[in-house]
Amino acid sequence: MTLIKIKKVVKYLLALIFHFSGFNYYHISKLNSHYILMFHRLDDDNDILNISIPLSYLSDIIIWAKGLGEIVNMTDLLIQKEKKVRVCITFDDGFKNIKSITKIKPNIPSTLYLSTAYVESEKKFWVTELETLILRCEKRSLDLTSFCLDVYELDTIQKKHIAIRLLNSQIKKLHPASIEAVVKYLRLILPRHINDNQQFLNWEEIEYLISVGMEVGGHTHSHVISSKVTADEFRKEIVMSNNLITNNTGKPPKHFAYPNGRIQDISVFSRDILKNHGYMSAVTTIEGPNSIEDDPYMLKRFNVSKDRIENPWGRPSKAMFTTMLVNPISVH
Ligand SMILES: [Zn+2]
């Protein structure tokens, strides 16, 4: 057994103890918190960047979440200030494959944070484009030192996975214009291919999703990280995104998700700009439950990836899910 497998088994055994002893349920019902779950892609494929989950897993999560409390969208969570366990299902970015949520019946309230530049476009999200370009690359290494990045070894699939994760975290530190330059360069030197799973929703599909219970929030126009741009650039992104959402759905967005969403990605000016442009909440990717007293512009979320809720034998596990929410010893 590899070390990774042993770690997974230990994590799972701990999760079973916390779950079946009632510890997790006791903790969740005592705190009466709000749990905002973050998803990106509904996809069965291998999940290198921890942003995909199979639809069947989401379906299980919804059943488990209903067992803990009520599932609501962000508007209901914010407007009905109730101290009871509530769960929000949120999707970031607007990938086409989230349409498959409509296969789960009855309709589930959810919130979609849309990066409007990608709607109806064949444009690739740089995160997924990098992933595809590197996976398809036949070079043994990739030298990006001229962009103040590194040299990446690509001669095995494991090294490609490491390179994707590393490049993904390094490139986020650059200004959006520099990110675009790196991606353009990679498009020139690496072969391209179209993958349906990376395509984005169009407005017609978004309207259909709204008709079955999804609400649309903002995620900037071109997915800029607010701490990497000026206040003016951020404001322009918000105005553009709000106009597009309002014109296409008939409703201005009320909820926002900070792209990348860690504390260092959120600039001091973003809250005022969001408030001035009609947003009543903003979610981060900082992990944890929220209470009704918490700042509505710094709400925490759980990134629910396949890896985090799977048992060592590759099946979704309720014990892993409740242990992720409670995180009793900070290993989940
Ligand atoms: Zn995003």
Short mmCIF file of C-alpha atoms and ligand atoms in Angstrom, two decimals:
data_model
loop_
_atom_site.label_atom_id
_atom_site.label_comp_id
_atom_site.label_asym_id
_atom_site.label_seq_id
_atom_site.Cartn_x
_atom_site.Cartn_y
_atom_site.Cartn_z
CA MET A 1 0.00 0.00 0.00
CA THR A 2 1.39 3.41 -0.88
CA LEU A 3 1.74 6.17 1.69
CA ILE A 4 -1.07 8.12 0.01
CA LYS A 5 -3.39 5.11 0.24
CA ILE A 6 -2.49 4.59 3.94
CA LYS A 7 -3.24 8.27 4.65
CA LYS A 8 -6.59 7.90 2.88
CA VAL A 9 -7.48 4.81 4.93
CA VAL A 10 -6.53 6.54 8.21
CA LYS A 11 -8.54 9.63 7.24
CA TYR A 12 -11.51 7.42 6.39
CA LEU A 13 -11.31 5.48 9.66
CA LEU A 14 -11.25 8.75 11.62
CA ALA A 15 -14.21 10.00 9.58
CA LEU A 16 -16.16 6.82 10.41
CA ILE A 17 -15.51 7.37 14.13
CA PHE A 18 -16.58 11.04 14.07
CA HIS A 19 -19.62 10.25 11.93
CA PHE A 20 -20.99 7.09 13.57
CA SER A 21 -20.28 8.21 17.15
CA GLY A 22 -22.75 11.06 16.50
CA PHE A 23 -20.03 13.65 17.08
CA ASN A 24 -20.51 15.31 13.69
CA TYR A 25 -24.32 15.44 13.98
CA TYR A 26 -24.12 16.80 17.52
CA HIS A 27 -21.68 19.49 16.43
CA ILE A 28 -23.69 20.49 13.34
CA SER A 29 -27.03 20.66 15.15
CA LYS A 30 -25.54 22.54 18.14
CA LEU A 31 -23.98 25.26 16.00
CA ASN A 32 -27.00 25.77 13.71
CA SER A 33 -24.64 27.10 11.07
CA HIS A 34 -24.95 27.73 7.37
CA TYR A 35 -22.87 25.55 5.09
CA ILE A 36 -22.14 26.92 1.62
CA LEU A 37 -20.86 24.22 -0.70
CA MET A 38 -18.75 25.17 -3.72
CA PHE A 39 -18.73 23.21 -6.97
CA HIS A 40 -17.31 23.98 -10.41
CA ARG A 41 -17.72 21.14 -12.90
CA LEU A 42 -20.07 18.16 -12.87
CA ASP A 43 -17.79 15.68 -14.54
CA ASP A 44 -16.77 12.04 -14.08
CA ASP A 45 -13.26 12.65 -15.38
CA ASN A 46 -10.02 12.64 -13.44
CA ASP A 47 -9.89 15.73 -11.24
CA ILE A 48 -6.36 17.13 -11.17
CA LEU A 49 -7.28 20.58 -9.87
CA ASN A 50 -9.99 19.41 -7.44
CA ILE A 51 -12.77 21.22 -9.26
CA SER A 52 -14.84 18.34 -10.65
CA ILE A 53 -17.33 15.99 -9.12
CA PRO A 54 -19.52 13.31 -10.76
CA LEU A 55 -23.25 14.04 -10.84
CA SER A 56 -23.95 10.88 -8.82
CA TYR A 57 -21.79 12.27 -5.99
CA LEU A 58 -23.69 15.56 -6.02
CA SER A 59 -26.91 13.62 -5.91
CA ASP A 60 -25.71 11.81 -2.74
CA ILE A 61 -24.51 15.09 -1.20
CA ILE A 62 -27.97 16.60 -1.73
CA ILE A 63 -29.61 13.68 0.08
CA TRP A 64 -27.10 13.96 2.95
CA ALA A 65 -27.49 17.75 3.13
CA LYS A 66 -31.29 17.40 3.35
CA GLY A 67 -30.73 15.10 6.31
CA LEU A 68 -28.82 17.89 8.07
CA GLY A 69 -31.09 20.84 7.33
CA GLU A 70 -32.76 22.86 4.61
CA ILE A 71 -31.25 23.46 1.16
CA VAL A 72 -31.75 27.10 0.11
CA ASN A 73 -30.27 29.50 -2.42
CA MET A 74 -28.14 32.47 -1.37
CA THR A 75 -31.04 34.95 -1.46
CA ASP A 76 -33.12 32.87 0.98
CA LEU A 77 -30.08 32.33 3.16
CA LEU A 78 -29.46 36.07 3.41
CA ILE A 79 -33.06 37.30 3.62
CA GLN A 80 -34.47 34.79 6.08
CA LYS A 81 -32.01 35.31 8.89
CA GLU A 82 -32.71 32.05 10.66
CA LYS A 83 -30.53 30.31 13.16
CA LYS A 84 -30.86 26.77 11.88
CA VAL A 85 -28.82 24.40 9.77
CA ARG A 86 -29.01 25.44 6.14
CA VAL A 87 -27.02 24.35 3.13
CA CYS A 88 -26.40 26.26 -0.12
CA ILE A 89 -25.26 24.60 -3.31
CA THR A 90 -23.13 27.03 -5.35
CA PHE A 91 -21.41 26.67 -8.72
CA ASP A 92 -18.58 28.91 -9.85
CA ASP A 93 -17.66 30.08 -13.36
CA GLY A 94 -20.53 28.70 -15.51
CA PHE A 95 -19.26 25.44 -17.02
CA LYS A 96 -21.69 23.81 -19.43
CA ASN A 97 -21.68 20.46 -17.69
CA ILE A 98 -23.48 21.84 -14.60
CA LYS A 99 -26.64 21.56 -16.74
CA SER A 100 -26.81 17.95 -15.66
CA ILE A 101 -28.01 19.08 -12.20
CA THR A 102 -31.47 19.18 -13.83
CA LYS A 103 -31.38 15.36 -13.90
CA ILE A 104 -31.69 15.41 -10.10
CA LYS A 105 -35.37 15.62 -9.15
CA PRO A 106 -37.11 17.49 -7.59
CA ASN A 107 -35.38 20.75 -8.58
CA ILE A 108 -32.69 21.87 -6.19
CA PRO A 109 -32.32 25.56 -5.24
CA SER A 110 -28.80 26.66 -6.11
CA THR A 111 -26.69 29.70 -6.96
CA LEU A 112 -24.46 30.07 -10.00
CA TYR A 113 -21.62 32.61 -9.90
CA LEU A 114 -21.07 33.51 -13.51
CA SER A 115 -17.97 34.94 -15.18
CA THR A 116 -19.80 36.69 -18.00
CA ALA A 117 -16.92 36.91 -20.50
CA TYR A 118 -17.13 33.14 -20.92
CA VAL A 119 -20.88 32.83 -21.49
CA GLU A 120 -21.70 31.68 -25.00
CA SER A 121 -18.02 31.62 -25.86
CA GLU A 122 -15.74 28.91 -27.10
CA LYS A 123 -13.21 30.70 -24.96
CA LYS A 124 -11.34 28.51 -22.56
CA PHE A 125 -11.00 29.31 -18.94
CA TRP A 126 -7.27 29.69 -18.44
CA VAL A 127 -7.26 27.25 -15.53
CA THR A 128 -8.76 24.46 -17.64
CA GLU A 129 -6.96 25.51 -20.79
CA LEU A 130 -3.62 25.17 -19.06
CA GLU A 131 -4.68 21.78 -17.78
CA THR A 132 -5.66 20.56 -21.26
CA LEU A 133 -2.64 22.04 -23.01
CA ILE A 134 -0.21 20.44 -20.60
CA LEU A 135 -1.97 17.07 -20.55
CA ARG A 136 -1.84 16.94 -24.36
CA CYS A 137 1.71 18.26 -24.55
CA GLU A 138 4.35 15.95 -26.01
CA LYS A 139 7.31 18.02 -24.85
CA ARG A 140 9.46 16.63 -22.05
CA SER A 141 9.73 20.00 -20.33
CA LEU A 142 8.33 23.48 -20.53
CA ASP A 143 10.45 26.56 -19.94
CA LEU A 144 8.46 29.59 -18.75
CA THR A 145 11.33 31.45 -17.11
CA SER A 146 10.87 34.39 -19.48
CA PHE A 147 7.49 34.94 -17.75
CA CYS A 148 9.15 34.82 -14.31
CA LEU A 149 7.79 31.29 -13.87
CA ASP A 150 9.74 27.99 -13.74
CA VAL A 151 10.89 25.13 -15.92
CA TYR A 152 8.33 22.30 -15.65
CA GLU A 153 9.15 18.62 -16.20
CA LEU A 154 6.48 16.90 -18.30
CA ASP A 155 7.92 13.50 -19.17
CA THR A 156 5.48 11.42 -17.09
CA ILE A 157 1.78 11.83 -16.33
CA GLN A 158 2.60 12.31 -12.63
CA LYS A 159 5.03 15.12 -13.49
CA LYS A 160 2.39 16.70 -15.72
CA HIS A 161 -0.07 16.65 -12.80
CA ILE A 162 2.53 18.26 -10.53
CA ALA A 163 3.30 20.88 -13.22
CA ILE A 164 -0.40 21.69 -13.66
CA ARG A 165 -0.93 22.21 -9.93
CA LEU A 166 2.25 24.24 -9.55
CA LEU A 167 1.69 26.42 -12.60
CA ASN A 168 -1.93 26.95 -11.55
CA SER A 169 -0.87 28.32 -8.17
CA GLN A 170 2.02 30.40 -9.56
CA ILE A 171 0.19 31.98 -12.46
CA LYS A 172 -2.59 33.30 -10.20
CA LYS A 173 -0.04 35.68 -8.70
CA LEU A 174 0.28 37.52 -12.02
CA HIS A 175 -1.78 40.42 -13.40
CA PRO A 176 -4.61 39.22 -15.73
CA ALA A 177 -2.74 40.66 -18.75
CA SER A 178 0.35 38.60 -17.90
CA ILE A 179 -1.80 35.47 -17.43
CA GLU A 180 -3.25 36.05 -20.90
CA ALA A 181 0.28 36.40 -22.31
CA VAL A 182 1.38 33.07 -20.79
CA VAL A 183 -1.73 31.28 -22.09
CA LYS A 184 -1.27 32.80 -25.57
CA TYR A 185 2.33 31.62 -25.61
CA LEU A 186 1.30 28.10 -24.56
CA ARG A 187 -1.35 28.03 -27.30
CA LEU A 188 1.40 28.81 -29.80
CA ILE A 189 3.82 26.16 -28.66
CA LEU A 190 1.46 23.37 -27.52
CA PRO A 191 -1.18 21.54 -29.57
CA ARG A 192 -4.82 22.54 -28.96
CA HIS A 193 -7.94 20.47 -28.82
CA ILE A 194 -11.59 21.01 -28.00
CA ASN A 195 -13.02 19.32 -24.93
CA ASP A 196 -16.74 19.63 -24.43
CA ASN A 197 -16.35 19.53 -20.66
CA GLN A 198 -14.59 22.86 -20.71
CA GLN A 199 -17.20 24.73 -22.65
CA PHE A 200 -19.40 27.31 -21.01
CA LEU A 201 -23.13 27.72 -20.71
CA ASN A 202 -24.96 30.00 -23.13
CA TRP A 203 -27.68 32.47 -22.06
CA GLU A 204 -30.47 30.18 -23.22
CA GLU A 205 -29.15 27.38 -21.02
CA ILE A 206 -28.72 29.82 -18.13
CA GLU A 207 -32.34 30.90 -18.51
CA TYR A 208 -33.43 27.29 -18.43
CA LEU A 209 -31.40 26.71 -15.27
CA ILE A 210 -33.03 29.78 -13.69
CA SER A 211 -36.48 28.35 -14.56
CA VAL A 212 -35.64 25.19 -12.60
CA GLY A 213 -34.46 26.94 -9.43
CA MET A 214 -30.94 28.29 -10.01
CA GLU A 215 -30.21 31.94 -9.28
CA VAL A 216 -27.39 33.83 -10.97
CA GLY A 217 -24.74 35.80 -9.13
CA GLY A 218 -21.62 37.62 -10.28
CA HIS A 219 -18.03 36.42 -10.49
CA THR A 220 -16.55 39.45 -12.38
CA HIS A 221 -16.61 39.63 -16.18
CA SER A 222 -13.32 37.92 -16.99
CA HIS A 223 -12.61 36.15 -13.69
CA VAL A 224 -10.11 38.70 -12.37
CA ILE A 225 -8.66 38.31 -8.91
CA SER A 226 -9.47 41.58 -7.19
CA SER A 227 -6.13 41.92 -5.40
CA LYS A 228 -4.32 41.69 -8.77
CA VAL A 229 -6.08 44.66 -10.39
CA THR A 230 -6.73 48.31 -9.54
CA ALA A 231 -10.01 49.49 -8.00
CA ASP A 232 -10.91 51.01 -11.34
CA GLU A 233 -10.26 47.79 -13.26
CA PHE A 234 -12.30 45.85 -10.70
CA ARG A 235 -15.20 48.35 -10.93
CA LYS A 236 -15.26 48.06 -14.73
CA GLU A 237 -15.37 44.27 -14.44
CA ILE A 238 -18.33 44.47 -12.05
CA VAL A 239 -20.25 46.97 -14.20
CA MET A 240 -19.74 44.91 -17.34
CA SER A 241 -20.75 41.66 -15.66
CA ASN A 242 -23.82 43.23 -13.96
CA ASN A 243 -25.01 44.73 -17.25
CA LEU A 244 -24.72 41.44 -19.08
CA ILE A 245 -26.50 39.46 -16.37
CA THR A 246 -29.26 42.06 -16.03
CA ASN A 247 -29.82 42.37 -19.79
CA ASN A 248 -29.89 38.63 -20.36
CA THR A 249 -31.76 37.37 -17.31
CA GLY A 250 -33.85 40.44 -16.46
CA LYS A 251 -32.50 40.48 -12.92
CA PRO A 252 -29.41 42.21 -11.53
CA PRO A 253 -27.11 39.86 -9.59
CA LYS A 254 -27.28 40.15 -5.79
CA HIS A 255 -24.57 37.72 -4.81
CA PHE A 256 -20.90 37.63 -5.66
CA ALA A 257 -18.07 35.09 -5.48
CA TYR A 258 -14.51 36.40 -5.33
CA PRO A 259 -12.45 34.66 -8.06
CA ASN A 260 -9.92 32.42 -6.34
CA GLY A 261 -11.41 33.72 -3.07
CA ARG A 262 -8.59 33.28 -0.57
CA ILE A 263 -7.90 36.08 1.91
CA GLN A 264 -4.92 37.33 -0.15
CA ASP A 265 -7.09 37.42 -3.31
CA ILE A 266 -9.61 39.87 -1.85
CA SER A 267 -8.66 43.54 -2.07
CA VAL A 268 -9.68 46.14 0.51
CA PHE A 269 -11.66 48.11 -2.08
CA SER A 270 -13.81 45.22 -3.32
CA ARG A 271 -16.45 45.31 -0.56
CA ASP A 272 -17.42 48.97 -1.21
CA ILE A 273 -17.53 48.43 -4.96
CA LEU A 274 -19.74 45.36 -4.56
CA LYS A 275 -22.08 47.17 -2.14
CA ASN A 276 -22.34 50.17 -4.47
CA HIS A 277 -23.28 47.90 -7.34
CA GLY A 278 -26.13 46.18 -5.57
CA TYR A 279 -24.54 43.05 -4.13
CA MET A 280 -25.90 41.85 -0.78
CA SER A 281 -23.36 39.07 -0.22
CA ALA A 282 -19.97 37.80 -1.30
CA VAL A 283 -18.51 34.34 -0.82
CA THR A 284 -14.85 33.44 -0.46
CA THR A 285 -13.05 30.11 -0.75
CA ILE A 286 -12.02 30.34 2.88
CA GLU A 287 -13.29 27.19 4.48
CA GLY A 288 -15.80 26.89 7.31
CA PRO A 289 -19.44 27.23 8.36
CA ASN A 290 -21.14 30.65 8.70
CA SER A 291 -23.34 31.97 11.48
CA ILE A 292 -26.03 34.63 11.02
CA GLU A 293 -23.84 37.22 12.74
CA ASP A 294 -21.03 36.73 10.19
CA ASP A 295 -20.01 39.41 7.68
CA PRO A 296 -22.17 38.79 4.55
CA TYR A 297 -19.31 40.02 2.32
CA MET A 298 -16.82 37.44 3.64
CA LEU A 299 -18.84 34.23 3.71
CA LYS A 300 -16.93 30.98 3.96
CA ARG A 301 -17.45 27.94 1.73
CA PHE A 302 -16.44 24.30 1.43
CA ASN A 303 -14.75 23.26 -1.79
CA VAL A 304 -16.42 19.89 -2.31
CA SER A 305 -14.18 17.88 -4.61
CA LYS A 306 -14.39 14.21 -5.47
CA ASP A 307 -11.26 13.45 -3.52
CA ARG A 308 -12.56 14.92 -0.26
CA ILE A 309 -15.73 12.89 0.06
CA GLU A 310 -14.55 9.60 -1.39
CA ASN A 311 -13.66 6.55 0.69
CA PRO A 312 -10.36 4.79 -0.12
CA TRP A 313 -12.24 2.50 -2.53
CA GLY A 314 -13.53 5.34 -4.66
CA ARG A 315 -17.13 5.54 -3.42
CA PRO A 316 -18.81 8.70 -2.06
CA SER A 317 -18.99 8.51 1.72
CA LYS A 318 -21.42 10.30 4.01
CA ALA A 319 -18.94 9.97 6.88
CA MET A 320 -16.29 11.81 4.82
CA PHE A 321 -18.87 14.51 4.00
CA THR A 322 -20.02 15.25 7.56
CA THR A 323 -16.42 15.07 8.79
CA MET A 324 -15.38 17.60 6.14
CA LEU A 325 -18.09 19.98 7.43
CA VAL A 326 -17.10 19.60 11.07
CA ASN A 327 -13.35 19.08 10.55
CA PRO A 328 -12.78 17.97 14.16
CA ILE A 329 -9.00 17.56 13.99
CA SER A 330 -8.17 19.67 10.95
CA VAL A 331 -7.29 16.80 8.63
CA HIS A 332 -10.35 16.80 6.41
ZN ZN B 1 -14.01 31.01 -10.46
#
